[in-house]
Amino acid sequence: MENQKILSAFSYLSIFFAPFIVPLIVYFVTKDSDVKRHSIRALVSHLIPFVFGILFFIVFVFSTLRLDPTSSNNTVMVVWLVSFAIYAIVSLGIVIWNIIQAVRVIR
């Protein structure tokens, strides 16, 4: 029983060193359904900052493409800062959520 808890917590805490690989390996290696459920949840939570990072990059690229050389860049800077702030908040929230889930699994 302890090994299942450790594997589940390891899936969540892998956000610090191997976010996509560890939950996938745990999912395919283990036969326990509870550990599989936790590894999938960990994988999805690790993908959320990645998806937001791609969206942030797209917003940044499209906001810089719309630049008019005669206008000021204040709008682009505001869009970029707001996008980055959202990305930072989501990423920090996901890291905190993963830590909380790992502690809950171990308890």
PDB file of C-alpha atoms in Angstrom:
ATOM      1  CA  MET A   1       0.000   0.000   0.000  1.00  0.00           C
ATOM      2  CA  GLU A   2       2.850   2.407   0.734  1.00  0.00           C
ATOM      3  CA  ASN A   3       4.315   1.968  -2.742  1.00  0.00           C
ATOM      4  CA  GLN A   4       1.055   3.081  -4.347  1.00  0.00           C
ATOM      5  CA  LYS A   5       0.994   6.236  -2.215  1.00  0.00           C
ATOM      6  CA  ILE A   6       4.605   7.004  -3.053  1.00  0.00           C
ATOM      7  CA  LEU A   7       4.042   6.511  -6.782  1.00  0.00           C
ATOM      8  CA  SER A   8       0.951   8.719  -6.716  1.00  0.00           C
ATOM      9  CA  ALA A   9       2.744  11.474  -4.805  1.00  0.00           C
ATOM     10  CA  PHE A  10       5.777  11.099  -7.068  1.00  0.00           C
ATOM     11  CA  SER A  11       3.531  11.726 -10.089  1.00  0.00           C
ATOM     12  CA  TYR A  12       2.345  15.011  -8.612  1.00  0.00           C
ATOM     13  CA  LEU A  13       5.766  16.161  -7.424  1.00  0.00           C
ATOM     14  CA  SER A  14       7.387  15.397 -10.760  1.00  0.00           C
ATOM     15  CA  ILE A  15       6.261  18.852 -11.880  1.00  0.00           C
ATOM     16  CA  PHE A  16       9.612  20.043 -10.516  1.00  0.00           C
ATOM     17  CA  PHE A  17      11.866  17.754 -12.555  1.00  0.00           C
ATOM     18  CA  ALA A  18      10.062  15.704 -15.261  1.00  0.00           C
ATOM     19  CA  PRO A  19       6.488  16.896 -15.613  1.00  0.00           C
ATOM     20  CA  PHE A  20       5.320  14.819 -18.565  1.00  0.00           C
ATOM     21  CA  ILE A  21       7.512  11.748 -18.433  1.00  0.00           C
ATOM     22  CA  VAL A  22       7.016  10.535 -14.855  1.00  0.00           C
ATOM     23  CA  PRO A  23       3.188  10.478 -14.839  1.00  0.00           C
ATOM     24  CA  LEU A  24       3.185   8.683 -18.194  1.00  0.00           C
ATOM     25  CA  ILE A  25       5.673   6.068 -16.998  1.00  0.00           C
ATOM     26  CA  VAL A  26       3.740   5.567 -13.760  1.00  0.00           C
ATOM     27  CA  TYR A  27       0.499   5.218 -15.704  1.00  0.00           C
ATOM     28  CA  PHE A  28       1.853   2.522 -18.016  1.00  0.00           C
ATOM     29  CA  VAL A  29       3.895   0.648 -15.396  1.00  0.00           C
ATOM     30  CA  THR A  30       1.385   0.320 -12.578  1.00  0.00           C
ATOM     31  CA  LYS A  31      -1.646  -1.938 -12.500  1.00  0.00           C
ATOM     32  CA  ASP A  32      -3.363  -0.198  -9.573  1.00  0.00           C
ATOM     33  CA  SER A  33      -6.368   1.841 -10.736  1.00  0.00           C
ATOM     34  CA  ASP A  34      -5.974   4.440  -7.986  1.00  0.00           C
ATOM     35  CA  VAL A  35      -2.363   5.130  -8.957  1.00  0.00           C
ATOM     36  CA  LYS A  36      -3.396   5.351 -12.623  1.00  0.00           C
ATOM     37  CA  ARG A  37      -6.057   7.899 -11.714  1.00  0.00           C
ATOM     38  CA  HIS A  38      -3.552  10.016  -9.817  1.00  0.00           C
ATOM     39  CA  SER A  39      -0.988   9.812 -12.602  1.00  0.00           C
ATOM     40  CA  ILE A  40      -3.533  10.996 -15.183  1.00  0.00           C
ATOM     41  CA  ARG A  41      -4.603  13.857 -12.910  1.00  0.00           C
ATOM     42  CA  ALA A  42      -0.952  14.795 -12.445  1.00  0.00           C
ATOM     43  CA  LEU A  43      -0.321  14.663 -16.187  1.00  0.00           C
ATOM     44  CA  VAL A  44      -3.297  16.899 -16.931  1.00  0.00           C
ATOM     45  CA  SER A  45      -2.218  19.373 -14.260  1.00  0.00           C
ATOM     46  CA  HIS A  46       1.291  19.407 -15.737  1.00  0.00           C
ATOM     47  CA  LEU A  47      -0.096  20.097 -19.201  1.00  0.00           C
ATOM     48  CA  ILE A  48      -2.117  23.144 -18.117  1.00  0.00           C
ATOM     49  CA  PRO A  49       0.895  25.519 -17.751  1.00  0.00           C
ATOM     50  CA  PHE A  50       2.273  24.177 -21.035  1.00  0.00           C
ATOM     51  CA  VAL A  51      -0.975  24.990 -22.851  1.00  0.00           C
ATOM     52  CA  PHE A  52      -1.129  28.424 -21.215  1.00  0.00           C
ATOM     53  CA  GLY A  53       2.490  29.000 -22.256  1.00  0.00           C
ATOM     54  CA  ILE A  54       1.612  28.252 -25.869  1.00  0.00           C
ATOM     55  CA  LEU A  55      -1.394  30.593 -25.666  1.00  0.00           C
ATOM     56  CA  PHE A  56       0.804  33.274 -24.091  1.00  0.00           C
ATOM     57  CA  PHE A  57       3.307  32.895 -26.927  1.00  0.00           C
ATOM     58  CA  ILE A  58       0.541  33.153 -29.547  1.00  0.00           C
ATOM     59  CA  VAL A  59      -0.855  36.299 -27.898  1.00  0.00           C
ATOM     60  CA  PHE A  60       2.637  37.789 -27.785  1.00  0.00           C
ATOM     61  CA  VAL A  61       3.373  37.014 -31.441  1.00  0.00           C
ATOM     62  CA  PHE A  62       0.047  38.311 -32.722  1.00  0.00           C
ATOM     63  CA  SER A  63       0.227  41.447 -30.588  1.00  0.00           C
ATOM     64  CA  THR A  64       3.668  42.277 -31.981  1.00  0.00           C
ATOM     65  CA  LEU A  65       2.539  41.586 -35.562  1.00  0.00           C
ATOM     66  CA  ARG A  66      -0.172  44.210 -35.260  1.00  0.00           C
ATOM     67  CA  LEU A  67       2.287  46.936 -34.382  1.00  0.00           C
ATOM     68  CA  ASP A  68       1.935  50.147 -36.299  1.00  0.00           C
ATOM     69  CA  PRO A  69       5.279  51.939 -36.560  1.00  0.00           C
ATOM     70  CA  THR A  70       3.571  55.301 -36.112  1.00  0.00           C
ATOM     71  CA  SER A  71       1.682  54.378 -32.927  1.00  0.00           C
ATOM     72  CA  SER A  72       2.910  53.858 -29.403  1.00  0.00           C
ATOM     73  CA  ASN A  73       3.575  50.377 -28.057  1.00  0.00           C
ATOM     74  CA  ASN A  74       1.545  50.831 -24.871  1.00  0.00           C
ATOM     75  CA  THR A  75      -1.233  48.502 -25.958  1.00  0.00           C
ATOM     76  CA  VAL A  76       1.179  45.726 -26.849  1.00  0.00           C
ATOM     77  CA  MET A  77       2.960  46.118 -23.536  1.00  0.00           C
ATOM     78  CA  VAL A  78      -0.312  45.963 -21.596  1.00  0.00           C
ATOM     79  CA  VAL A  79      -1.466  42.862 -23.496  1.00  0.00           C
ATOM     80  CA  TRP A  80       1.911  41.229 -22.929  1.00  0.00           C
ATOM     81  CA  LEU A  81       1.982  42.048 -19.204  1.00  0.00           C
ATOM     82  CA  VAL A  82      -1.583  40.872 -18.620  1.00  0.00           C
ATOM     83  CA  SER A  83      -0.897  37.632 -20.504  1.00  0.00           C
ATOM     84  CA  PHE A  84       2.287  37.042 -18.566  1.00  0.00           C
ATOM     85  CA  ALA A  85       0.536  37.769 -15.257  1.00  0.00           C
ATOM     86  CA  ILE A  86      -2.202  35.252 -16.078  1.00  0.00           C
ATOM     87  CA  TYR A  87       0.427  32.671 -17.059  1.00  0.00           C
ATOM     88  CA  ALA A  88       2.385  33.236 -13.849  1.00  0.00           C
ATOM     89  CA  ILE A  89      -0.708  32.988 -11.641  1.00  0.00           C
ATOM     90  CA  VAL A  90      -1.929  29.810 -13.361  1.00  0.00           C
ATOM     91  CA  SER A  91       1.529  28.207 -13.182  1.00  0.00           C
ATOM     92  CA  LEU A  92       1.966  29.061  -9.516  1.00  0.00           C
ATOM     93  CA  GLY A  93      -1.525  27.782  -8.754  1.00  0.00           C
ATOM     94  CA  ILE A  94      -0.816  24.504 -10.520  1.00  0.00           C
ATOM     95  CA  VAL A  95       2.457  24.016  -8.626  1.00  0.00           C
ATOM     96  CA  ILE A  96       0.713  24.666  -5.312  1.00  0.00           C
ATOM     97  CA  TRP A  97      -2.144  22.336  -6.281  1.00  0.00           C
ATOM     98  CA  ASN A  98       0.326  19.554  -7.143  1.00  0.00           C
ATOM     99  CA  ILE A  99       2.100  19.929  -3.800  1.00  0.00           C
ATOM    100  CA  ILE A 100      -1.219  19.815  -1.934  1.00  0.00           C
ATOM    101  CA  GLN A 101      -2.319  16.726  -3.858  1.00  0.00           C
ATOM    102  CA  ALA A 102       0.976  14.951  -3.135  1.00  0.00           C
ATOM    103  CA  VAL A 103       0.633  15.662   0.583  1.00  0.00           C
ATOM    104  CA  ARG A 104      -2.998  14.488   0.554  1.00  0.00           C
ATOM    105  CA  VAL A 105      -2.043  11.243  -1.171  1.00  0.00           C
ATOM    106  CA  ILE A 106       0.711  10.514   1.335  1.00  0.00           C
ATOM    107  CA  ARG A 107      -1.583  11.161   4.295  1.00  0.00           C
TER     108      ARG A 107
END
